[in-house]
CSV table of C-alpha atoms and ligand atoms in Angstrom, one decimal:
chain,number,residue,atom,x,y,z
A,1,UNK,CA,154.9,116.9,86.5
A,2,UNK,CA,154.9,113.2,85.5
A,3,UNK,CA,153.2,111.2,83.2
A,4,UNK,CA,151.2,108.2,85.0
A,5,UNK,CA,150.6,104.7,83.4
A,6,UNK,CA,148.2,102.6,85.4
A,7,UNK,CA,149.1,98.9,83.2
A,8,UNK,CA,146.2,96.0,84.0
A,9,UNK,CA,145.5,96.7,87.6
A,10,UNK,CA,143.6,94.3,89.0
A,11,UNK,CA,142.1,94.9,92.8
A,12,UNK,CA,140.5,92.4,94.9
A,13,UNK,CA,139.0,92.8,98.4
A,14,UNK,CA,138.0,89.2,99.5
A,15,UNK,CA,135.2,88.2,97.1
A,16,UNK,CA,134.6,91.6,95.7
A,17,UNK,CA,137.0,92.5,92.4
A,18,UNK,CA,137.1,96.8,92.7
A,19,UNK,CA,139.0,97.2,90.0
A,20,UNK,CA,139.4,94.4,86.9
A,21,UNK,CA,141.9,94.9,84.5
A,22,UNK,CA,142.5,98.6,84.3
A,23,UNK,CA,144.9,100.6,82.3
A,24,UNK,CA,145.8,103.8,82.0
A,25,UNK,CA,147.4,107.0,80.4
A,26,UNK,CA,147.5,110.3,81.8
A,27,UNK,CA,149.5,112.3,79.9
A,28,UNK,CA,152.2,114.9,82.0
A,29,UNK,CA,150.6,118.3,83.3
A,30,UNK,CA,147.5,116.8,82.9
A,31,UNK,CA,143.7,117.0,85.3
A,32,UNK,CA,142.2,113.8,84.3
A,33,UNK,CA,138.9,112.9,85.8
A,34,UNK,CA,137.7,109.6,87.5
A,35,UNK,CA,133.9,109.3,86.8
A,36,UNK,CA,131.3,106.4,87.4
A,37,UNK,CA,128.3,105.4,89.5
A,38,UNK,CA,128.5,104.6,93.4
A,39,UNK,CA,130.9,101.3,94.1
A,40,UNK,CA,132.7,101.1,90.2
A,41,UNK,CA,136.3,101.4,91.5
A,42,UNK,CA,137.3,105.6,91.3
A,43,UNK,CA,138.1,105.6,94.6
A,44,UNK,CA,140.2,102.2,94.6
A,45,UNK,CA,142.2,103.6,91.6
A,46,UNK,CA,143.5,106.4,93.0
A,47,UNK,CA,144.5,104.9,96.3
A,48,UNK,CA,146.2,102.5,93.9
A,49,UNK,CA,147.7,105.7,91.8
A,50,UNK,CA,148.6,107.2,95.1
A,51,UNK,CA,150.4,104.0,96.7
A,52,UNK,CA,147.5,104.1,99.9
A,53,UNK,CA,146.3,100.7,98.0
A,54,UNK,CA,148.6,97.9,96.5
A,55,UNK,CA,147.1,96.1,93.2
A,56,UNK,CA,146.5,92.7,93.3
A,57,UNK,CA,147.4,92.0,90.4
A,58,UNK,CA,149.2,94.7,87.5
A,59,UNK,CA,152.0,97.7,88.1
A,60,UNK,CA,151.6,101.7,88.2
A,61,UNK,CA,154.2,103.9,86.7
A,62,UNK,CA,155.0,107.0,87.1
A,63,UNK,CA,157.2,108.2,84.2
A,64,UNK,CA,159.8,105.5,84.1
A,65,UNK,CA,159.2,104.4,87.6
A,66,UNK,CA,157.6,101.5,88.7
A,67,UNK,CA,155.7,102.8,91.7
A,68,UNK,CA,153.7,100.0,92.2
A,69,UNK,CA,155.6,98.8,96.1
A,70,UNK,CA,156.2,102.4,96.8
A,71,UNK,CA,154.5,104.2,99.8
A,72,UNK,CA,152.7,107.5,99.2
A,73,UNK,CA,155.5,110.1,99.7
A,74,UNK,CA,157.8,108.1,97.9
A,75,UNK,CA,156.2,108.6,94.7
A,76,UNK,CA,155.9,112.9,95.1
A,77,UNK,CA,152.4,112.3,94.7
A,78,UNK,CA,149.9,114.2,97.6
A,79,UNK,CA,146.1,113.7,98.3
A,80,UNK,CA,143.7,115.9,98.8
A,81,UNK,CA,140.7,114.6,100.9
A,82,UNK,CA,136.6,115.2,101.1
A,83,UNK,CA,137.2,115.6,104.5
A,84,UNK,CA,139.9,117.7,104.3
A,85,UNK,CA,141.6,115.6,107.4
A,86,UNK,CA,143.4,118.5,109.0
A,87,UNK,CA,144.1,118.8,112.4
A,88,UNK,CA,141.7,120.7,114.5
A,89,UNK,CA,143.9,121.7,117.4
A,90,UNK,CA,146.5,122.9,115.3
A,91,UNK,CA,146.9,126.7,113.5
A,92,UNK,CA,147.0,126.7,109.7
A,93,UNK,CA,150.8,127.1,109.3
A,94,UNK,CA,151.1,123.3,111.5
A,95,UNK,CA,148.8,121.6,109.8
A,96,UNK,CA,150.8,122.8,106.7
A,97,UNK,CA,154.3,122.5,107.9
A,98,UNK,CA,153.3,119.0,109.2
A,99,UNK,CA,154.5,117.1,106.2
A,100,UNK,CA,158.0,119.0,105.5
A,101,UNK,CA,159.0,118.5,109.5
A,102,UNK,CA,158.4,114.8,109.0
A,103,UNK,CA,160.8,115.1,106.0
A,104,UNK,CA,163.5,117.1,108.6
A,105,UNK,CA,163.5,119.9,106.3
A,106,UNK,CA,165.1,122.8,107.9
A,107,UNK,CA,162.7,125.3,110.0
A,108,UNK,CA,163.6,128.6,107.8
A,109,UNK,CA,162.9,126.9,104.7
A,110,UNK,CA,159.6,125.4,106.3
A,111,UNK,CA,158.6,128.5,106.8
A,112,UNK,CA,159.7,130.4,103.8
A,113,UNK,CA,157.6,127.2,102.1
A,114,UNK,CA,154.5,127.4,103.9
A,115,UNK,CA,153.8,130.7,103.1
A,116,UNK,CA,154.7,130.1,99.7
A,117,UNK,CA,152.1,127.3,99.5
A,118,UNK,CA,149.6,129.8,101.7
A,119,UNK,CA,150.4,132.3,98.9
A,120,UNK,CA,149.5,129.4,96.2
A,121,UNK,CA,145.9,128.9,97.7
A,122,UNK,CA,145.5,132.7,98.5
A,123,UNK,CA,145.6,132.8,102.2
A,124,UNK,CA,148.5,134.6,102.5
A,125,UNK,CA,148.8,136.1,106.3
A,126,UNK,CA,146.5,133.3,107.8
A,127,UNK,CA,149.5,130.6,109.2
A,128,UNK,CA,148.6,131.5,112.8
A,129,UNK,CA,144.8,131.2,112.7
A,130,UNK,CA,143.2,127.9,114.3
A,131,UNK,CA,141.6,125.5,112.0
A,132,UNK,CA,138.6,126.1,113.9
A,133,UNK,CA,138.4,129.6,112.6
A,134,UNK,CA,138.5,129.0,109.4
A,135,UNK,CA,135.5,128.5,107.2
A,136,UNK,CA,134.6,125.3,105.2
A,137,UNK,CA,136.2,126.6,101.6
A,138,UNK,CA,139.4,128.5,103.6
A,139,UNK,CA,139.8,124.8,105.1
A,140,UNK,CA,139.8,122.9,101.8
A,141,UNK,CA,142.1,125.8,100.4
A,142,UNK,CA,144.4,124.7,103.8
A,143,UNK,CA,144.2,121.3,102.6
A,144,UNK,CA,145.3,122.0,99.0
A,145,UNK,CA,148.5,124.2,100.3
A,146,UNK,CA,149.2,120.9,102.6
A,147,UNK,CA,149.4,118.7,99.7
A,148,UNK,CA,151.2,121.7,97.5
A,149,UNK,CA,154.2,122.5,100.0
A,150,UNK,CA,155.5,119.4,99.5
A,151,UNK,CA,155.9,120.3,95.8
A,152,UNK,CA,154.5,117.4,94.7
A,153,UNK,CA,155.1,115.9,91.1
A,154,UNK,CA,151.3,114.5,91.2
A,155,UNK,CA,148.3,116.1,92.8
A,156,UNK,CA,145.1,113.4,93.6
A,157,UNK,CA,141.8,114.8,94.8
A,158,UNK,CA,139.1,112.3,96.1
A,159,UNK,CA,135.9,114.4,95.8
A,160,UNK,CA,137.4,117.6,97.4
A,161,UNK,CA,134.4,119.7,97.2
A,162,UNK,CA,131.8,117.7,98.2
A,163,UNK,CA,131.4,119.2,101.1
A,164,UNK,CA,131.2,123.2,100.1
A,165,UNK,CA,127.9,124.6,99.5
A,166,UNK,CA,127.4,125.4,95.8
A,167,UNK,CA,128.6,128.3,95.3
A,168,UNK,CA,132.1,127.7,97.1
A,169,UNK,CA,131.8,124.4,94.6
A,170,UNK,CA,132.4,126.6,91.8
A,171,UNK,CA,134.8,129.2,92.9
A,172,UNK,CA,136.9,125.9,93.9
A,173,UNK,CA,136.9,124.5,90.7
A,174,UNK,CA,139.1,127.6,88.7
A,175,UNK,CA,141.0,127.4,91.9
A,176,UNK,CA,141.9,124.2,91.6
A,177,UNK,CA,142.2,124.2,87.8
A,178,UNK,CA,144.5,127.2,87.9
A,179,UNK,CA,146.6,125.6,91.0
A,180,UNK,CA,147.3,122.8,88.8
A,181,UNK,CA,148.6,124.5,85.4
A,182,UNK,CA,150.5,127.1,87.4
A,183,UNK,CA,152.4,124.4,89.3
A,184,UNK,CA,153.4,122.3,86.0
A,185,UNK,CA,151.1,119.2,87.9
A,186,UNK,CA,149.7,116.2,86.7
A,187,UNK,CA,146.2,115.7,88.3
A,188,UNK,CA,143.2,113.1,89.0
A,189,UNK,CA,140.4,113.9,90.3
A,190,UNK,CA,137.9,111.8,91.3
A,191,UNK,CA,134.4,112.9,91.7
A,192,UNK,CA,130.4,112.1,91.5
A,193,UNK,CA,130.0,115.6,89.9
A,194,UNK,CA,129.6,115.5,86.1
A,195,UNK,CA,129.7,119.3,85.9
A,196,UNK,CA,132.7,119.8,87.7
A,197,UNK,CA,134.5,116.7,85.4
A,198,UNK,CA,133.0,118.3,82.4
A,199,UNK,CA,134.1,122.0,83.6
A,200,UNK,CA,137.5,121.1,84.7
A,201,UNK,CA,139.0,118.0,83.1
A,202,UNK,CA,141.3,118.1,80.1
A,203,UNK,CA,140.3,114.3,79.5
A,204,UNK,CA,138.2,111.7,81.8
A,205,UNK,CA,137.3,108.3,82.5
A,206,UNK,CA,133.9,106.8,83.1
A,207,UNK,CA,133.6,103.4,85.1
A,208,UNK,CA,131.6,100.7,85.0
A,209,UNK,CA,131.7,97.8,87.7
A,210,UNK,CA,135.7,98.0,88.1
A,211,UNK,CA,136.5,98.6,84.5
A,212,UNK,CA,136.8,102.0,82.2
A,213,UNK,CA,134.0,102.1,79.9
A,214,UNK,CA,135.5,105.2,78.1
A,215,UNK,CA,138.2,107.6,78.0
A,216,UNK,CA,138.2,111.1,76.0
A,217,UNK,CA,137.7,115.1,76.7
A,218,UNK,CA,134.9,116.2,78.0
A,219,UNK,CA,132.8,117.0,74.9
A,220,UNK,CA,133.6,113.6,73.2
A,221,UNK,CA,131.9,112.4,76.2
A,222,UNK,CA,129.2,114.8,76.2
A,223,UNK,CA,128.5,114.5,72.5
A,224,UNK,CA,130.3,110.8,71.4
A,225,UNK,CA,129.4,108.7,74.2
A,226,UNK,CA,129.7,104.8,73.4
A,227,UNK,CA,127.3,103.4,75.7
A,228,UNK,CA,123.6,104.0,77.8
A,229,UNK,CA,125.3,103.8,80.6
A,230,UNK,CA,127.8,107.0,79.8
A,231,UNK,CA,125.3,108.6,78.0
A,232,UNK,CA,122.8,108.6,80.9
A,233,UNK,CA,125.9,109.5,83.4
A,234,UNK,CA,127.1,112.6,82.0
A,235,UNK,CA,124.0,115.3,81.3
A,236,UNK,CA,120.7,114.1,80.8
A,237,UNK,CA,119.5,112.5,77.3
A,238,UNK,CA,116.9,110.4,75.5
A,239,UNK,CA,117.6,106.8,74.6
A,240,UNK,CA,115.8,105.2,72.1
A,241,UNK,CA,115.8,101.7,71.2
A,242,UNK,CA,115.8,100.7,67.1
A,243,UNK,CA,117.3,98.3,64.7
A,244,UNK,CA,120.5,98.9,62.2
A,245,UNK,CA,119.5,99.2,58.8
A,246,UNK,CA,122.3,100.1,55.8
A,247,UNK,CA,125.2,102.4,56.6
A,248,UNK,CA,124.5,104.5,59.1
A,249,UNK,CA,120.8,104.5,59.3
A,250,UNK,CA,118.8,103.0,62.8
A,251,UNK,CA,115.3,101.9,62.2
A,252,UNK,CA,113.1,103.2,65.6
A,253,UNK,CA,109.4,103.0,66.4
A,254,UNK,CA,109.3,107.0,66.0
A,255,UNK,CA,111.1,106.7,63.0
A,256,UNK,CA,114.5,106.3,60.4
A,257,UNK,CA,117.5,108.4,62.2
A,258,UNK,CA,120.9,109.0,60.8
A,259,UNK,CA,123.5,108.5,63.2
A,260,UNK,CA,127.0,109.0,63.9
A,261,UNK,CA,129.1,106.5,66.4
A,262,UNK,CA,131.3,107.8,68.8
A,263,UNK,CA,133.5,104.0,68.5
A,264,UNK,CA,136.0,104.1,65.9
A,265,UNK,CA,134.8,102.0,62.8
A,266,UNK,CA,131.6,100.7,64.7
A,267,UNK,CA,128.7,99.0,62.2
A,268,UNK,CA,126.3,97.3,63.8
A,269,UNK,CA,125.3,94.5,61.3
A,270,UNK,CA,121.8,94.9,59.8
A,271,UNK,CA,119.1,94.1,61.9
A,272,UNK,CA,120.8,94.2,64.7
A,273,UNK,CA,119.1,96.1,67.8
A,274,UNK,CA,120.8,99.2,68.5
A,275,UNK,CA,120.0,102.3,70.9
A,276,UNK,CA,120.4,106.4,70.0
A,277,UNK,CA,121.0,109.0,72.1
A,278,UNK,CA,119.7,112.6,71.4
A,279,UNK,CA,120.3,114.9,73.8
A,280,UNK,CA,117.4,117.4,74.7
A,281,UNK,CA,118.9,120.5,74.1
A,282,UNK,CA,119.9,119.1,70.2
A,283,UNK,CA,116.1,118.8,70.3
A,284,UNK,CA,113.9,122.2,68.3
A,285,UNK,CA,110.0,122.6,68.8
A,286,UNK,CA,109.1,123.7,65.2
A,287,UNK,CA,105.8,124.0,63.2
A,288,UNK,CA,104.8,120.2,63.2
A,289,UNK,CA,103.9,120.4,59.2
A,290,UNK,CA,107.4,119.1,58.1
A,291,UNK,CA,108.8,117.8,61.2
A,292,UNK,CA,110.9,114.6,61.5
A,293,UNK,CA,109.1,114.2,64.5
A,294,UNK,CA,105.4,114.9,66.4
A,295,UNK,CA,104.0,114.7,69.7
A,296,UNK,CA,102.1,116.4,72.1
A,297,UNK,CA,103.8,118.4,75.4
A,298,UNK,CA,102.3,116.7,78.3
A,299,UNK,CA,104.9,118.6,80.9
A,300,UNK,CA,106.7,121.6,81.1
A,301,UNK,CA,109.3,123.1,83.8
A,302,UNK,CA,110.3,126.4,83.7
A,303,UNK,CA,113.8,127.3,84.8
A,304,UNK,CA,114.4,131.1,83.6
A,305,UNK,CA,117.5,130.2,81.5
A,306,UNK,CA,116.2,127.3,80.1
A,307,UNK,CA,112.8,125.4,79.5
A,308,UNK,CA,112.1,121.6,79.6
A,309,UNK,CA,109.5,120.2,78.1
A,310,UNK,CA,108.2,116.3,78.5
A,311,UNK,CA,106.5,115.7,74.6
A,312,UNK,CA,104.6,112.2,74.1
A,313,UNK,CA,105.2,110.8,70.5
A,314,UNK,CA,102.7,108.7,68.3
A,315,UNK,CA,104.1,105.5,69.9
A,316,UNK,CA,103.8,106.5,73.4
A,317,UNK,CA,107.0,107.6,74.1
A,318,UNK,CA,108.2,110.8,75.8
A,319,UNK,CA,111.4,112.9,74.7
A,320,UNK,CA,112.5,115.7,76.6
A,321,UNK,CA,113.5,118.8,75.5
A,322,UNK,CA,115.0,121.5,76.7
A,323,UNK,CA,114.9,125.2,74.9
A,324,UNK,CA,117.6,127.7,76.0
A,325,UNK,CA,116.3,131.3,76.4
A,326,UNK,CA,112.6,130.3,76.4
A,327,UNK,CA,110.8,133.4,74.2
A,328,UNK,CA,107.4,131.3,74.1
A,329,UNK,CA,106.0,129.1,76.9
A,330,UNK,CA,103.7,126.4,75.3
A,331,UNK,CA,101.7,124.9,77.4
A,332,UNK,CA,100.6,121.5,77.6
A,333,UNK,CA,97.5,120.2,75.6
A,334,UNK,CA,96.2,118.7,72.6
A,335,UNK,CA,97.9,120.7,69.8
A,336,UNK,CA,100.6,118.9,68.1
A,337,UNK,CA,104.3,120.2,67.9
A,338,UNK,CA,107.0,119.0,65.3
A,339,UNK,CA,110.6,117.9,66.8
A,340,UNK,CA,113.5,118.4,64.7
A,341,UNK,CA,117.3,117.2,64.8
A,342,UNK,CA,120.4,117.4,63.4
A,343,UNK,CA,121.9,114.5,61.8
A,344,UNK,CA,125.1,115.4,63.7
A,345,UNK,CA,123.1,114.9,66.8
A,346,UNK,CA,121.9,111.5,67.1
A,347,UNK,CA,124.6,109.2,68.5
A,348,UNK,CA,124.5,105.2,67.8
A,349,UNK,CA,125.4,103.4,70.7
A,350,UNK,CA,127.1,100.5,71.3
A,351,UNK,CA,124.9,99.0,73.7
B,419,ATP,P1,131.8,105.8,95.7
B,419,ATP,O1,131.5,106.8,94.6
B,419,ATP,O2,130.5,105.3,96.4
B,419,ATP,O3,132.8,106.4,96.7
B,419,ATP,P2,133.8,104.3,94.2
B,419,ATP,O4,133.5,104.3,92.8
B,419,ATP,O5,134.8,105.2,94.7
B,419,ATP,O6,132.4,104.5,95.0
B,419,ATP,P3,135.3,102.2,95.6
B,419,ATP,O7,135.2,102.9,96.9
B,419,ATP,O8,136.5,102.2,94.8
B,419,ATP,O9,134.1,102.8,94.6
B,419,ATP,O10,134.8,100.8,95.8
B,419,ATP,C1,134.7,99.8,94.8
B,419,ATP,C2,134.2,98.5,95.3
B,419,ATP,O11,135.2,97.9,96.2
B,419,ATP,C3,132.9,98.6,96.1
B,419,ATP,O12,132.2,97.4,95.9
B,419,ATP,C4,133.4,98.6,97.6
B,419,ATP,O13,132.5,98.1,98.5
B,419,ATP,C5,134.7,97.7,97.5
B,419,ATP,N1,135.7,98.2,98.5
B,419,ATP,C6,136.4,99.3,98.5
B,419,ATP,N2,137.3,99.4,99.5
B,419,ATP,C7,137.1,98.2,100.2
B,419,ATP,C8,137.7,97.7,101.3
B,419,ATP,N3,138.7,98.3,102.0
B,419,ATP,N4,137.3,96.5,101.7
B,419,ATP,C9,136.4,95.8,101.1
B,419,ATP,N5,135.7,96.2,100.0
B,419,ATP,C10,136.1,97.4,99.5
């Protein structure tokens, strides 16, 4: 278990710049997420974190080493892969052991470990079975006791379930939390998947075009995020455009919102053009006489657990909102429904 400090990497690959200016903190024992939109730079960081990428500029610690010119198994960091990148032709226990015979440790204790790290993943008994026999889950878990037997201080995982159908996805993801904890690691995790960050992750980072945009635990994310872009990349929400008036009150077409800022000490000055972010959910259909809000439903979709509903407001805009445990399914038509929020949910963004 180390701490990591990533300190203004900078990564260039000809003309394109992958990663501008990053640093980082992630804390000891820690699963810290790497989230963004295709092409911002995850990827490159961790290759950077895991030494398969040298910075072009800036250093990477881990605790009080600089790890920066140190190859992968150096640092006692391991990588998990998407692809899992075992070796077909070899059993379970090889493809595991592969790592600690390259390190000459001593046959008895490679075995003694393998199992251990078999035991880890919960495939105890399966060291002589061919890769090929294995499903697509029991392959990623072989892939996880790889990376584990070499008791790693630092566990990094580049998308490691993309490839599992759904509900592997999320059987994998207490797996992986729990491996983690148990073995005292500190983790990042890179991944397109917003619920499995926001399921898993202890704290995450979303990137922009090679930089972090924002850094916090997942429901200061969710609930605090600073900009369009991370509001629209983690869950789904309604942006709405409007102008700063006194305090903390945003003049919009629809109407005057209160707001809250998920920046530290952020006041737009007056007049200037600001966007909100209510999320549908914070969203209530209520009797329209009264409401801060009314529209008309032009949509609805129906998922059992949930509804969503697509209303149209005076000014032509739509908000969607979503009603958890649906009782009532309105339909769409002429009457008028009211929208209400809570203060607490509208977010003033940055930009
Ligand atoms: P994705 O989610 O699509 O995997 P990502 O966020 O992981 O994307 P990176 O793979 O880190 O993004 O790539 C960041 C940028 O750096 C992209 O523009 C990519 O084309 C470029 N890049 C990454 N690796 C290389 C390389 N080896 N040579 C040239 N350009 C590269």
């Amino acid at each position: 278990m180390e701490e990591i400090r990533v300190h203004g990497v900078t990564k260039r690959f000809g003309d394109v710049t992958a990663l501008n200016q990053v640093s980082l903190e992630i804390a000891r024992g820690e699963l810290f997420f790497l989230l963004g939109g295709s092409g911002c730079g995850k990827t490159t960081l961790l290759r950077c974190i895991a030494g398969l990428e040298t910075p072009t500029e800036g250093r990477v610690f881990f605790g009080e080493r600089d790890v920066t010119e140190l190859p992968t198994h150096k640092r006692e960091a391991a990588m998990v892969f998407q692809s899992y990148a075992l070796w077909p032709h070899m059993t379970v226990g090889q493809n595991i052991a592969f790592g600690l015979e390259e390190r000459k440790v001593d046959k008895k204790e490679i075995k003694r470990r393998v199992e251990e790290a078999l035991a880890m993943v919960k495939l105890e008994g399966f060291a002589k079975r061919g890769i090929d026999q294995m499903s697509g889950g029991q392959q990623q878990r072989v892939s996880l006791a790889r990376a584990l037997v070499v008791r790693p201080k630092c566990l990094l995982l580049d998308e490691p379930l993309s490839n599992l159908d759904a509900q592997l996805r999320l059987e994998m993801r207490s797996e992986i939390r729990r491996i983690v904890k148990e073995n005292n690691l500190t983790g990042v995790y890179v991944t397109h998947d917003q619920a499995e960050a926001l399921s898993m992750a202890d704290r995450m980072a979303v990137m922009d075009a090679g930089e972090i945009v924002q850094v916090g635990p997942p429901e200061v994310i969710y609930r605090q995020p600073v900009s369009s872009y991370v509001a629209g990349f983690i869950g789904e929400t309604n942006l709405i455009k409007g102008t700063a008036r006194e305090g903390t009150q945003v003049e919009a077409p629809i109407g005057i919102f209160t707001a809250t800022s998920g920046v530290e000490g952020y006041q737009p000055a007056h007049g200037a053009p600001v966007v909100l972010s209510i999320r549908p959910e914070a969203i209530a259909i209520v009797n329209p006489a009264g409401a801060v809000l009314t529209g008309k439903i032009i949509d609805r979709i129906y998922l059992g657990s949930i509804i969503q509903y697509s209303v149209e407001l005076g000014d032509g805009s739509v908000m969607q909102v979503t009603e958890q445990n649906p009782q009532i399914i309105r339909s769409p038509g002429e009457a008028l429904v009211g929208l209400n929020v809570n203060v607490g949910d509208v977010t003033l963004l940055e930009h």
